[in-house]
Amino acid sequence: MEDFQVPFFYGNRNSIWNILSDAFPDALAQPVTLEGILSFLQQRKIAVSDTIKQCRRKNTTALDSDLVPELLNHELLDQIRQSKIERILCTSAFGNNNAFKLFYENILRQKLTPTIRAAREVMLPYAFFGRPVRVKALYSPSGSSNISLSKHPLYLRSKEKYVGSQRPVYDFKVGYYREQFLM
């Protein structure tokens, strides 16, 4: 799996697709393939998109902090209005170039409050899309988030579940993503 690449969102080897494959092994089998991902998304009626349509990188890393957005995906608003979407899950939260913040502040043009930050979600009123839509910031699937997540109260409260695991934070993410994608 060292060379895992797939020409799709999160195409690296430590991606959300491995987490979702472990969370839903009957629906997204290993090895993860583009065809498997597309089938999984279609079966579960999940759409995937980016908040950034065009960007450049300050450095050659995969970190959101190295992104310089040049064009945001404002077309998302019409796409959501024309869909039956009731929940938007963002895989990054509140840093400068993170999906939740870019969507909420830069695309919706709303103010991110301490209450929203603490809750990591907000229910958008009917006026935005003709129905209420929940926007939620998930904990990052990225391997680089493991250290900070290992110190997070949510993980620490459930840490005993993963005693004996060789990768407890990853196993926590599998359970967390399973729960989020079953809602």
CSV table of C-alpha atoms in Angstrom, one decimal, residues 87-158:
chain,number,residue,atom,x,y,z
A,87,ARG,CA,-25.7,17.6,5.6
A,88,ILE,CA,-22.3,18.9,4.5
A,89,LEU,CA,-19.3,17.2,6.0
A,90,CYS,CA,-16.0,19.1,5.8
A,91,THR,CA,-12.8,17.2,6.4
A,92,SER,CA,-10.9,20.3,7.7
A,93,ALA,CA,-12.1,22.9,10.0
A,94,PHE,CA,-10.9,26.3,11.0
A,95,GLY,CA,-7.4,27.1,9.7
A,96,ASN,CA,-7.0,29.7,7.0
A,97,ASN,CA,-7.5,27.4,4.1
A,98,ASN,CA,-9.7,24.7,5.7
A,99,ALA,CA,-12.9,23.6,4.1
A,100,PHE,CA,-15.4,24.5,6.8
A,101,LYS,CA,-14.0,28.0,7.2
A,102,LEU,CA,-13.7,28.7,3.5
A,103,PHE,CA,-17.2,27.4,2.9
A,104,TYR,CA,-18.9,29.3,5.8
A,105,GLU,CA,-17.0,32.5,5.7
A,106,ASN,CA,-15.9,33.0,2.1
A,107,ILE,CA,-18.6,31.2,0.1
A,108,LEU,CA,-21.6,31.7,2.4
A,109,ARG,CA,-20.2,35.0,3.7
A,110,GLN,CA,-21.2,34.3,7.3
A,111,LYS,CA,-19.3,35.1,10.5
A,112,LEU,CA,-17.7,32.1,12.2
A,113,THR,CA,-18.5,32.5,15.9
A,114,PRO,CA,-16.9,30.9,19.0
A,115,THR,CA,-20.1,28.9,19.5
A,116,ILE,CA,-19.8,27.5,16.0
A,117,ARG,CA,-16.1,26.7,16.5
A,118,ALA,CA,-16.8,24.9,19.8
A,119,ALA,CA,-19.7,22.9,18.3
A,120,ARG,CA,-17.8,22.3,15.0
A,121,GLU,CA,-21.1,22.6,13.2
A,122,VAL,CA,-23.9,24.9,12.3
A,123,MET,CA,-27.5,24.5,11.1
A,124,LEU,CA,-28.0,26.8,8.2
A,125,PRO,CA,-31.5,28.3,8.1
A,126,TYR,CA,-34.1,27.6,5.4
A,127,ALA,CA,-33.3,30.8,3.6
A,128,PHE,CA,-29.9,29.6,2.3
A,129,PHE,CA,-31.0,26.5,0.3
A,130,GLY,CA,-34.8,26.2,0.7
A,131,ARG,CA,-34.4,23.8,3.6
A,132,PRO,CA,-32.2,23.6,6.7
A,133,VAL,CA,-28.7,22.2,6.0
A,134,ARG,CA,-26.2,21.1,8.6
A,135,VAL,CA,-22.6,21.9,8.0
A,136,LYS,CA,-20.2,19.9,10.2
A,137,ALA,CA,-16.4,20.1,10.5
A,138,LEU,CA,-15.1,16.5,10.9
A,139,TYR,CA,-11.8,15.8,12.5
A,140,SER,CA,-9.2,15.5,9.8
A,141,PRO,CA,-8.6,12.1,8.2
A,142,SER,CA,-5.0,13.1,7.5
A,143,GLY,CA,-2.2,11.2,9.1
A,144,SER,CA,-0.6,14.6,10.1
A,145,SER,CA,-3.6,15.2,12.4
A,146,ASN,CA,-2.9,12.1,14.6
A,147,ILE,CA,-0.7,13.8,17.2
A,148,SER,CA,-3.1,16.6,17.9
A,149,LEU,CA,-6.1,14.2,17.8
A,150,SER,CA,-4.3,11.9,20.3
A,151,LYS,CA,-4.5,14.8,22.8
A,152,HIS,CA,-8.1,15.8,22.0
A,153,PRO,CA,-10.8,15.2,24.7
A,154,LEU,CA,-13.0,13.3,22.3
A,155,TYR,CA,-10.3,10.8,21.7
A,156,LEU,CA,-9.1,10.7,25.3
A,157,ARG,CA,-12.7,9.9,26.5
A,158,SER,CA,-12.7,6.8,24.4
